[in-house]
Short mmCIF file of C-alpha atoms in Angstrom, two decimals:
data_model
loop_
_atom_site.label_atom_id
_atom_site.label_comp_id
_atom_site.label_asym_id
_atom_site.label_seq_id
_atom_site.Cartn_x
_atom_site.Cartn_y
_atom_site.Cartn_z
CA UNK A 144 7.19 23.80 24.15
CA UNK A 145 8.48 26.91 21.87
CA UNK A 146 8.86 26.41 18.23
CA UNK A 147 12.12 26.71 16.39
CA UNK A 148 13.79 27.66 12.01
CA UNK A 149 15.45 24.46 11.59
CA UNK A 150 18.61 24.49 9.21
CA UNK A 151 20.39 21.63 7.57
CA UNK A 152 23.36 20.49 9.30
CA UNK A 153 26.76 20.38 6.81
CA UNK A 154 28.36 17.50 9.85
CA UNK A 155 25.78 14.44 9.82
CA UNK A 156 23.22 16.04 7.48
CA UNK A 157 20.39 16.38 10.32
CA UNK A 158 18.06 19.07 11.35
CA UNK A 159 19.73 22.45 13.01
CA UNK A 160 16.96 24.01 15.76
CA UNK A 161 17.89 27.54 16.29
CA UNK A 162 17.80 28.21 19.89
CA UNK A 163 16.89 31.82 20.80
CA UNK A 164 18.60 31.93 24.04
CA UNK A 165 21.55 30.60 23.28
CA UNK A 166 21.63 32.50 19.89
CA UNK A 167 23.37 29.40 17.60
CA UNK A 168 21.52 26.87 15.38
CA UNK A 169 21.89 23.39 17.17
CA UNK A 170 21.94 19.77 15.98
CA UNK A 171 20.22 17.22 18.15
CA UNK A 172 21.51 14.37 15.70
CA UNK A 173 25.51 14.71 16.41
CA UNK A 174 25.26 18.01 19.06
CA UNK A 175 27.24 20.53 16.15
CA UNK A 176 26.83 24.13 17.57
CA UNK A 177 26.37 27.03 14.65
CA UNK A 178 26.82 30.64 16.48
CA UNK A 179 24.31 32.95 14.48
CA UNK A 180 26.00 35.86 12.54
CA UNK A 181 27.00 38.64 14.82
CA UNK A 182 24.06 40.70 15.28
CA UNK A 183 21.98 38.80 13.34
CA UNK A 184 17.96 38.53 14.33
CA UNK A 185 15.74 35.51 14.45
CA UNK A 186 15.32 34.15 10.79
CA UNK A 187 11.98 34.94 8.77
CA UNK A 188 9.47 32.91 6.99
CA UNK A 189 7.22 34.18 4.55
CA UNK A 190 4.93 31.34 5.30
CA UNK A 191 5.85 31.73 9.11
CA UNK A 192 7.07 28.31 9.22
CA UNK A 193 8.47 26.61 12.68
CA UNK A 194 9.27 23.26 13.29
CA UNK A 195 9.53 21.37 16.77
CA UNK A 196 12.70 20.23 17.98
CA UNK A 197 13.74 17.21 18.94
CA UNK A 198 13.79 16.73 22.29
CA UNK A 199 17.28 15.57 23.68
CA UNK A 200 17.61 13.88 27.66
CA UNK A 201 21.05 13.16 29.05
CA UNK A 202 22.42 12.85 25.45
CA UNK A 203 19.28 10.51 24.40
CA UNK A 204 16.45 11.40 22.02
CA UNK A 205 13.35 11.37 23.05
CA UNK A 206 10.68 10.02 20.67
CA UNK A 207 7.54 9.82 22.25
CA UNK A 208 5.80 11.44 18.76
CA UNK A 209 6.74 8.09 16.96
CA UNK A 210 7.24 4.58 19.30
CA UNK A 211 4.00 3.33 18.86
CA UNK A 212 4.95 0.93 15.58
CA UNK A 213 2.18 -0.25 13.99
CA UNK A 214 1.85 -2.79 10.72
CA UNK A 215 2.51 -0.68 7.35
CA UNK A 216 -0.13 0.73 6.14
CA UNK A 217 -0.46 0.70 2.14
CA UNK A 218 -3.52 2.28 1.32
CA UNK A 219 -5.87 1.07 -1.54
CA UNK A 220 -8.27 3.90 -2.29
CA UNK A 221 -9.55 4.74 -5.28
CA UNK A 222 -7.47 7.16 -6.58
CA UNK A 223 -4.70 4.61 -6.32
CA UNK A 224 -6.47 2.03 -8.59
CA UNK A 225 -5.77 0.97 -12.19
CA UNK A 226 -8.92 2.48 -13.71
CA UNK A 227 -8.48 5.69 -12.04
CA UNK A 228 -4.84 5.89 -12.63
CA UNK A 229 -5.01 5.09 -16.28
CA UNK A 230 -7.70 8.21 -16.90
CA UNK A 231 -5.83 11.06 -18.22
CA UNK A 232 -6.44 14.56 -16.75
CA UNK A 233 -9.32 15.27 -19.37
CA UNK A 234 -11.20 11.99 -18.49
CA UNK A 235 -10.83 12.87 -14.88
CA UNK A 236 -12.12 15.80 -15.34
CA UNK A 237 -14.86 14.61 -17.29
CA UNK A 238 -15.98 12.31 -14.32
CA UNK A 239 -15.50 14.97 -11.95
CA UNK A 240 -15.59 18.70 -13.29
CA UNK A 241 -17.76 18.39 -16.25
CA UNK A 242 -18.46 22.21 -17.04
CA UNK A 243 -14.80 22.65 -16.93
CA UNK A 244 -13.69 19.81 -18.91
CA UNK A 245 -16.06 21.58 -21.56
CA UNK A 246 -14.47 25.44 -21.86
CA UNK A 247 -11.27 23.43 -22.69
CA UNK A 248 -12.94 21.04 -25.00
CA UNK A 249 -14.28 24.00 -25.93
CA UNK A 250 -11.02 26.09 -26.49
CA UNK A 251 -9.87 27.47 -29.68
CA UNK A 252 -7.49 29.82 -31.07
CA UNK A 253 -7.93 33.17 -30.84
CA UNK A 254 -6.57 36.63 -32.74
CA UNK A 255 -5.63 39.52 -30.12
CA UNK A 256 -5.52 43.11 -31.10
CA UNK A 257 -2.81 44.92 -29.03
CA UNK A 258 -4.32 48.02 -27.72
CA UNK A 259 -1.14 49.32 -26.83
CA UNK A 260 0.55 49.26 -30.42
CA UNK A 261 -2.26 47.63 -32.60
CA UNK A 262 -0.17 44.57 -33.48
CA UNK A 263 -2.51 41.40 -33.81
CA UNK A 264 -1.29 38.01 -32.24
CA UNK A 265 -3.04 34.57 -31.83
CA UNK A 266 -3.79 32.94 -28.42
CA UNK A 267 -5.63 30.24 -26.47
CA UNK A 268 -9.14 31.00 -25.59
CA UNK A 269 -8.78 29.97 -22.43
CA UNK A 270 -5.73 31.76 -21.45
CA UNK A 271 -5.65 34.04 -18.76
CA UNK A 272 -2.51 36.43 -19.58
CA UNK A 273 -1.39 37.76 -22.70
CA UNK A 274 2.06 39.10 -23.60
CA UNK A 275 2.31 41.13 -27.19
CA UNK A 276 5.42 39.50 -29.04
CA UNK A 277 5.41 43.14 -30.86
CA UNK A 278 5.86 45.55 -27.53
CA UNK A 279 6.15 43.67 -25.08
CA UNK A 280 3.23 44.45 -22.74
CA UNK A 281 0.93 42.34 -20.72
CA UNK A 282 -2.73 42.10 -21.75
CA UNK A 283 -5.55 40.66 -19.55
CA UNK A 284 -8.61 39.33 -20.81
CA UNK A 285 -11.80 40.44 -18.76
CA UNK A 286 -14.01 37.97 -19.29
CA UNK A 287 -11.30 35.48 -17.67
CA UNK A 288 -9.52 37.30 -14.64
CA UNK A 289 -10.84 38.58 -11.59
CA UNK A 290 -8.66 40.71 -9.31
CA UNK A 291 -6.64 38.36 -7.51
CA UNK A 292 -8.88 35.16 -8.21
CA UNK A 293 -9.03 32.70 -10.87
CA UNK A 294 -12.34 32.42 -12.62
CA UNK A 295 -13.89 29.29 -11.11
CA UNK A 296 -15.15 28.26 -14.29
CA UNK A 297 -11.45 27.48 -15.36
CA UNK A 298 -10.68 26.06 -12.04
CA UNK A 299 -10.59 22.51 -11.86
CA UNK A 300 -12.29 20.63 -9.07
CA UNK A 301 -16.01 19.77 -8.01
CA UNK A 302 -17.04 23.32 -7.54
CA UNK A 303 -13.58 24.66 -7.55
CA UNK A 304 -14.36 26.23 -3.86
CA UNK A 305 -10.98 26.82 -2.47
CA UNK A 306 -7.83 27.56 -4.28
CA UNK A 307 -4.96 28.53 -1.50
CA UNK A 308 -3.74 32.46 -1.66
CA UNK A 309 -0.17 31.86 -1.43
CA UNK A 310 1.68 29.57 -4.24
CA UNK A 311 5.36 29.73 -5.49
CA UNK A 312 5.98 31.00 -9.02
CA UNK A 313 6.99 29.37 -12.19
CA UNK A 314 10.58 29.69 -12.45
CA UNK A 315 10.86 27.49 -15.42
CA UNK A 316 9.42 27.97 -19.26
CA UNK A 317 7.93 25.90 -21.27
CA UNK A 318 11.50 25.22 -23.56
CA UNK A 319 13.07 24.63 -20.67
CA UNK A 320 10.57 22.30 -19.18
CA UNK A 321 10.40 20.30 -22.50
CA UNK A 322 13.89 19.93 -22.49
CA UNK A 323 14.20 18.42 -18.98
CA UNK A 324 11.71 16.17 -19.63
CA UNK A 325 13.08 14.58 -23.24
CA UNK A 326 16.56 14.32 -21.20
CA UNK A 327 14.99 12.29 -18.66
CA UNK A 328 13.24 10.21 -21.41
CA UNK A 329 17.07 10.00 -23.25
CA UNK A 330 19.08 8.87 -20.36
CA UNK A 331 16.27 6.01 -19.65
CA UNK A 332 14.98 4.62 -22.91
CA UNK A 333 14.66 0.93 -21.76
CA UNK A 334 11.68 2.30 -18.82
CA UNK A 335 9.75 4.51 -21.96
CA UNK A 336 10.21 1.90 -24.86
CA UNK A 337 7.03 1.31 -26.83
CA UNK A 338 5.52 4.72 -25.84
CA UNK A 339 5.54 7.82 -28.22
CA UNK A 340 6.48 9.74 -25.13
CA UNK A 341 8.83 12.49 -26.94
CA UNK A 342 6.16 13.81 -29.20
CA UNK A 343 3.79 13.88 -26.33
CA UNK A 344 6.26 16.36 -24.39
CA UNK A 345 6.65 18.20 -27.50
CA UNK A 346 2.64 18.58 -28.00
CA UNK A 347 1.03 17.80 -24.92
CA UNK A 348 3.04 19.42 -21.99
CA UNK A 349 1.09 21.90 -19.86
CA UNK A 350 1.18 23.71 -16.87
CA UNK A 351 -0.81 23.33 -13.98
CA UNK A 352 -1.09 25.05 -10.54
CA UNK A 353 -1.51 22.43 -8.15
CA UNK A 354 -2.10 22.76 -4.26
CA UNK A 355 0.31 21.02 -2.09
CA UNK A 356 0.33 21.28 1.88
CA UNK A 357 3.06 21.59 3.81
CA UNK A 358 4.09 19.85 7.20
CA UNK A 359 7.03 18.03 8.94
CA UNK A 360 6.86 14.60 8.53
CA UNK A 361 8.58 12.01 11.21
CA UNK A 362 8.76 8.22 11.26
CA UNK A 363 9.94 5.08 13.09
CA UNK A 364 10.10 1.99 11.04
CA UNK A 365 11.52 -1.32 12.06
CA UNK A 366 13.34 -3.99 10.01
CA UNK A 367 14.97 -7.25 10.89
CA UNK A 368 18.25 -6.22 12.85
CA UNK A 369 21.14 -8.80 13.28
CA UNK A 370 20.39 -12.19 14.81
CA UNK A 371 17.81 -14.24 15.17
CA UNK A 372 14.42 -11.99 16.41
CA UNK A 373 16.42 -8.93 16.62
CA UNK A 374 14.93 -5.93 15.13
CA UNK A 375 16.32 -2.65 14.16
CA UNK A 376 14.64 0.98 14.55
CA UNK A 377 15.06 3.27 12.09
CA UNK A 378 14.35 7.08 12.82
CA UNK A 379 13.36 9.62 9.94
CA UNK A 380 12.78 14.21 9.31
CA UNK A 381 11.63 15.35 6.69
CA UNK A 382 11.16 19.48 6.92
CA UNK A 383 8.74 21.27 4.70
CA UNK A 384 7.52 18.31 3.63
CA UNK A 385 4.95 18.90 0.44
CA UNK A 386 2.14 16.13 -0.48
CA UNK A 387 -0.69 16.47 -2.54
CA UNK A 388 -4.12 17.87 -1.55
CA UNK A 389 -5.57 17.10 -4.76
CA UNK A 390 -5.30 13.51 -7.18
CA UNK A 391 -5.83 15.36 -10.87
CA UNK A 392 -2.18 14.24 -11.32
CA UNK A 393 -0.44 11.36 -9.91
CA UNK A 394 0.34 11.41 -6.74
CA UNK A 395 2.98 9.37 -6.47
CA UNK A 396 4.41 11.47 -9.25
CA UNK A 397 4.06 14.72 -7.18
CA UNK A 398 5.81 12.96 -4.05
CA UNK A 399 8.25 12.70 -5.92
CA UNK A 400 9.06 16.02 -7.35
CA UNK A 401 10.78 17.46 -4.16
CA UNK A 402 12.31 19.38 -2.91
CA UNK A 403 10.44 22.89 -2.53
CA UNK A 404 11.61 25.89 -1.57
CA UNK A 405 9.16 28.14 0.62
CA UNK A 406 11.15 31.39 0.86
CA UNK A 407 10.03 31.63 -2.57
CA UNK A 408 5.81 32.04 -1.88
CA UNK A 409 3.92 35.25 -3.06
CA UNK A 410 0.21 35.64 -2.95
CA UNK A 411 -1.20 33.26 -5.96
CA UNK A 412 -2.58 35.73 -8.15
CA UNK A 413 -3.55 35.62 -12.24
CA UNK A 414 -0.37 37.54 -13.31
CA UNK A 415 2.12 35.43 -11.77
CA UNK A 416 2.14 33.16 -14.70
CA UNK A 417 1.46 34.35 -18.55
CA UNK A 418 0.28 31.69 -21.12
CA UNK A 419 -2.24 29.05 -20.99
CA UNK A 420 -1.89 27.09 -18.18
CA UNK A 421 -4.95 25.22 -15.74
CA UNK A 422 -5.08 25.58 -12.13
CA UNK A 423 -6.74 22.78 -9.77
CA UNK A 424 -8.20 23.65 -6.40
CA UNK A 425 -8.31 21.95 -3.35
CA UNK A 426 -10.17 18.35 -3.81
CA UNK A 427 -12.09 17.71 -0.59
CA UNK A 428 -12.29 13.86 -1.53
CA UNK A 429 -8.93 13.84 -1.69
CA UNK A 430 -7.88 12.31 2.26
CA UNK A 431 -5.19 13.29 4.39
CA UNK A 432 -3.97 10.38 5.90
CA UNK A 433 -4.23 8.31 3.16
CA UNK A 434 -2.05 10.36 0.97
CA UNK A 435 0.47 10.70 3.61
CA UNK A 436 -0.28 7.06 4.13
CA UNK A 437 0.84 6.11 0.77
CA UNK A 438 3.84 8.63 0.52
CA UNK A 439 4.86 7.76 4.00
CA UNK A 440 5.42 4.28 3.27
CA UNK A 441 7.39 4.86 0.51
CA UNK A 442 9.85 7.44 2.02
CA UNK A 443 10.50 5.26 4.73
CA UNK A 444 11.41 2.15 2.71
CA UNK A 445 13.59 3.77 -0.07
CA UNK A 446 15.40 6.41 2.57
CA UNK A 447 16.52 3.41 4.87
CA UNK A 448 17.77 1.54 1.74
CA UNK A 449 19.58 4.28 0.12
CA UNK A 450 21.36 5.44 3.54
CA UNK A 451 21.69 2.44 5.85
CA UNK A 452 21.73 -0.85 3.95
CA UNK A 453 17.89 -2.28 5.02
CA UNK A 454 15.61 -3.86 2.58
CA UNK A 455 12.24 -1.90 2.01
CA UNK A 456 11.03 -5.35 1.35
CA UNK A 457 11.86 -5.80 5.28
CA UNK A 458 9.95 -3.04 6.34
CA UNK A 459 7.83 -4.28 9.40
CA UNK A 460 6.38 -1.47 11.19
CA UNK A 461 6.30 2.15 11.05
CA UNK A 462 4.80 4.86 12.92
CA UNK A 463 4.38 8.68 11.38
CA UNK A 464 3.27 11.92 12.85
CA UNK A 465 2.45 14.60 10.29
CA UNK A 466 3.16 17.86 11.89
CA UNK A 467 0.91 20.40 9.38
CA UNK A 468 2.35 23.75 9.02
CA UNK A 469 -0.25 26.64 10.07
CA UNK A 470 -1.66 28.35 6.68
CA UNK A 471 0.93 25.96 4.55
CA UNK A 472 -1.31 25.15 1.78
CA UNK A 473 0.94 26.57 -1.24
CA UNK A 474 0.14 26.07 -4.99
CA UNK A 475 2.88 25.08 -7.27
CA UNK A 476 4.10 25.19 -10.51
CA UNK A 477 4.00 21.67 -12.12
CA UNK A 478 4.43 20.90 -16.26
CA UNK A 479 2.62 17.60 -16.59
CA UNK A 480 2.50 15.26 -19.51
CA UNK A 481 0.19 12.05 -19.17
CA UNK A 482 -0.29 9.35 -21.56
CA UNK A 483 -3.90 7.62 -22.14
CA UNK A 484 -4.77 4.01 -22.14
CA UNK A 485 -4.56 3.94 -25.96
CA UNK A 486 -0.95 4.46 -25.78
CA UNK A 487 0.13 1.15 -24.10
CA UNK A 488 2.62 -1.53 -23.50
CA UNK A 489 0.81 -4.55 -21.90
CA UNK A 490 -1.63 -2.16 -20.36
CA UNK A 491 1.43 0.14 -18.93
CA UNK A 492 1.06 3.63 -18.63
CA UNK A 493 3.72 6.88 -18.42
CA UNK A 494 3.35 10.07 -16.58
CA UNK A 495 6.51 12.50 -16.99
CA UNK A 496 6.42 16.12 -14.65
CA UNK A 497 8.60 19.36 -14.27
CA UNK A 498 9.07 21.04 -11.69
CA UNK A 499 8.27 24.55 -12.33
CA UNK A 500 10.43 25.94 -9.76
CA UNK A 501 13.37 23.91 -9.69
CA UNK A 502 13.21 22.06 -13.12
CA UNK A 503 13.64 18.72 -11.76
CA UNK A 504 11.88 15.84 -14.17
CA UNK A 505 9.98 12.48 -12.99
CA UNK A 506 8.44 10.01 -14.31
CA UNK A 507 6.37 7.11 -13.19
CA UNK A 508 5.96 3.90 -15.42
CA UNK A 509 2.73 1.75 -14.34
CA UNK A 510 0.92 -1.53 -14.73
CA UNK A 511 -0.55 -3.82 -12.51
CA UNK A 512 2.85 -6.05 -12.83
CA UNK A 513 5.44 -3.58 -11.76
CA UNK A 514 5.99 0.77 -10.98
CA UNK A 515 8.96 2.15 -11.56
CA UNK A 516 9.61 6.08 -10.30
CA UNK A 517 12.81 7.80 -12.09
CA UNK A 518 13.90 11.41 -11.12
CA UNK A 519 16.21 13.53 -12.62
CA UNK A 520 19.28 15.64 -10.87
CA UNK A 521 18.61 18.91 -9.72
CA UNK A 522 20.08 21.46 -12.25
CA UNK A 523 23.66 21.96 -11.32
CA UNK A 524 24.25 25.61 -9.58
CA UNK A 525 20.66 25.91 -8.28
CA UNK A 526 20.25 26.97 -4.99
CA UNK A 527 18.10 26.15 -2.37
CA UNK A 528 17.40 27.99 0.76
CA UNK A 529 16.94 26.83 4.65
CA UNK A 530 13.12 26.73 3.66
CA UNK A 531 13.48 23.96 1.18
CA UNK A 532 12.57 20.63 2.04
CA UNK A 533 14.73 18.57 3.74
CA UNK A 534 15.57 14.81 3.91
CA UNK A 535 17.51 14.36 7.40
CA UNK A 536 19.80 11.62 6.60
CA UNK A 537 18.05 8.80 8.67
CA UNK A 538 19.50 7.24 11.99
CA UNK A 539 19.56 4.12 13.30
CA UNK A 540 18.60 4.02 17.11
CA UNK A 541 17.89 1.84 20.23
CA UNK A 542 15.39 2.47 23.26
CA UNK A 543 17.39 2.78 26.28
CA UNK A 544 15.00 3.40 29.06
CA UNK A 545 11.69 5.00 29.77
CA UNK A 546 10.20 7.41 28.80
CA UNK A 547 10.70 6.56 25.55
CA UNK A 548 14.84 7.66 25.31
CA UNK A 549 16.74 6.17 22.50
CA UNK A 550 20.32 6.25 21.75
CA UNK A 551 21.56 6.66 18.48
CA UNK A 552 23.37 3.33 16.95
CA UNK A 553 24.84 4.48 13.67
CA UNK A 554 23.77 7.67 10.94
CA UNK A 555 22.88 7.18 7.74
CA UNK A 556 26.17 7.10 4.94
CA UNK A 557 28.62 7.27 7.47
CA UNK A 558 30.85 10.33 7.76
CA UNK A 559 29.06 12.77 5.48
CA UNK A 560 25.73 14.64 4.78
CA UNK A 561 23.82 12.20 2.72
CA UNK A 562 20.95 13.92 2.56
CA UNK A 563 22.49 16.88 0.44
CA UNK A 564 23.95 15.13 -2.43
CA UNK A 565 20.81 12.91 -2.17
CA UNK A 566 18.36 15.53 -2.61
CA UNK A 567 20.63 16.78 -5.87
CA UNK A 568 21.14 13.09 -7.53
CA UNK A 569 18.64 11.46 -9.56
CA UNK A 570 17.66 7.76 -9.25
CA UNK A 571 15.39 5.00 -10.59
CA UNK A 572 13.39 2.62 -8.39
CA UNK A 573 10.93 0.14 -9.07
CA UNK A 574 8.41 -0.32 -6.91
CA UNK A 575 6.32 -3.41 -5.82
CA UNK A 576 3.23 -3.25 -6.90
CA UNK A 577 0.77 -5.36 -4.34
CA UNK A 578 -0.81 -8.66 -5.74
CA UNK A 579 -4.45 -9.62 -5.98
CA UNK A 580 -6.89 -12.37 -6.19
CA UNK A 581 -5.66 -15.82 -5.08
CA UNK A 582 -1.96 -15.42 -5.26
CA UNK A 583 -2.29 -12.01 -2.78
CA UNK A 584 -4.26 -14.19 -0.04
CA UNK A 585 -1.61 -16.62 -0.27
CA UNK A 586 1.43 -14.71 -0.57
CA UNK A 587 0.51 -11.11 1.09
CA UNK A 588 1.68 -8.19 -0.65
#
């Protein structure tokens, strides 16, 4: 089958295939037709991105990729445990990266001599790039950069072997990410009560380059439908889909920093970013499916809530097929404030991050009783382009007839495109948090 750009749909808020012959972008959600721009050419990608259409039979979908519904999966791996959770990024890297965690230990301030107009300025030891406040220009320090690498011994990660080329640039500054973050702590000061989370963001905040990859992410999930042992089947897109390939920072934190936008990607290189900032490679221990796993499972609840009415609570099966983009692993900019164990509330712990591109603030709030995820609106007036990730607004659906052919029941907020305002708005969930010992044998998760 050829691959396809996909585009957002302004009718029912699902995925537009363009269609080469035909030359118009196509929905297969509600069958909206969008003629391309006279003489316009086949869209670019600077990742050369393509997603797979949805296959459409006599006016049915057809959804092979994702019928086989299996029990939810909630993965309990280490990474997603209290004791690793509660670590903050030093005593993570202390455990993993040792002889990194010591050159920032290690860091002090140092005194710069301009060699451009002989002004002298102070600095981090372990910063990369320099700017003069006196002329202006951009000073490198040798001992630190590489042409077009990052020195590994700055790099965090057991060895620091890969770090992807490609990675989108920091859009945001540090002023600006501070301020996004202490209006997200404003607007919710019942979740951060008891936590001395403001001076934190003013002291603590820093920038990290963190490596995401990026695929198209589909689902089936099933929840109780009307009547007695009827079920209902839920299907879910989401395009340029980004989830972590590293757990130095929260995951569930970085799942929920979306959306991305991929037209933005240059080759990841030293200068892109000036200051002191850390970059974290690739983390081999770090596996696929039980990331997307996790993140998967949590989509697919809180989309079918917020758009058609089920219960995540409900959730009884689900199915997923991860669809990995070819050379999609991207670095991006993230501004990350953690909180150790010392600074608790009945063992509960606080993680706030920016999104360097955007400048969207989350938070997650953690104990072993209860998780609750807050996200901030996207900054009014930014734009996003066709490479951004995308939310289709989910659809309810029924199987018709073999092979695997559903019709589609009802779409996600009725008449509009849910998925747009969606993906602007902020919101705050709490999550379940699974039980243990006695009571979780008894009473499941």
């Amino acid at each position: 089958m050829d691959e396809f750009f996909a585009i957002k749909c302004q009718n029912c808020g699902g995925p537009m295939y363009s269609h080469q012959a035909k030359r118009s972008f196509e929905c297969a959600y509600c069958g909206t037709v969008l003629p391309w721009a006279p003489g316009a050419g086949d869209p670019t990608s600077a990742l050369g991105i393509r997603h797979q259409p949805l296959q459409v039979v006599d006016g049915l979908l057809k959804l092979t990729h994702v019928s086989q519904l299996e029990p939810p999966v909630d993965p309990d791996w280490y990474f997603f445990k209290p004791h690793w959770r509660n670590q903050s990024v030093l005593e993570h890297l202390l455990w993993e990266d040792r002889g990194t965690a010591s050159e920032y230990q290690e860091a002090e301030h140092v005194s710069i001599p301009c060699p451009f107009c002989g002004a002298s300025f102070e600095g981090t030891s372990t910063q990369r790039v320099f700017e003069c406040p006196s002329c202006g220009n951009k000073i490198g320090a040798a001992d630190l950069l590489k042409p077009g690498t990052f020195s590994k011994r700055l790099t965090m990660g057991f060895g620091a072997e890969y770090v992807p080329e490609q990675g989108i640039p920091c859009a945001v500054s540090e002023q600006q990410a501070r301020a996004a973050a202490l209006q997200l702590v404003r607007q919710h000061p019942d979740a951060f009560a008891g936590h001395d989370v403001e001076s934190a963001i003013q002291n603590d905040m820093m920038l990290f380059y963190f490596p995401m990859a990026l695929a198209d992410l589909r689902m089936m999930a099933s929840f109780p439908g009307k009547g007695l042992g009827k079920e209902a089947l839920v299907y879910y897109e989401v395009l340029d889909w980004a989830y972590p390939r590293a757990n130095y920072l929260d995951i569930s934190l970085m799942g929920i920093l979306e959306p991305w936008d991929f037209s933005r990607v240059a080759p990841f290189d030293p200068a892109m970013q000036e200051g002191d900032f850390r970059v974290i490679a690739v983390d081999a221990s770090t596996k696929d499916d039980v990331v997307v796993d996790k993140l998967a499972l949590y989509i697919a609840g809180n989309d079918a809530e917020s758009a058609l009415g089920f219960s995540k609570k409900n959730l009884r099966s689900l199915s997923r097929k991860v669809r990995k983009h070819k050379d999609g692993l991207v670095m991006v900019p993230v501004y990350y404030v953690d909180r150790p164990a010392a600074d608790e509330r009945d063992g509960e712990q606080v993680r706030i991050a920016v999104n360097g591109q955007t400048g969207r603030a989350a938070a997650v709030v953690f104990s072993e009783k209860r998780e609750t995820h807050i996200v901030a609106p996207l900054p009014s007036g930014l734009a996003l382009s066709s490479e951004s990730t995308v939310h289709a607004t989910p659809i309810e659906v029924k199987y018709v007839k073999s092979l695997f052919l559903y019709e589609i029941v009802r779409r996600g907020g009725e008449d509009a495109a849910p998925q747009v305002a969606a993906a602007r708005e902020g919101s705050c969930r709490e999550e379940k948090t699974k039980r243990g010992g006695l009571f979780g044998t008894i009473f499941g998760k």
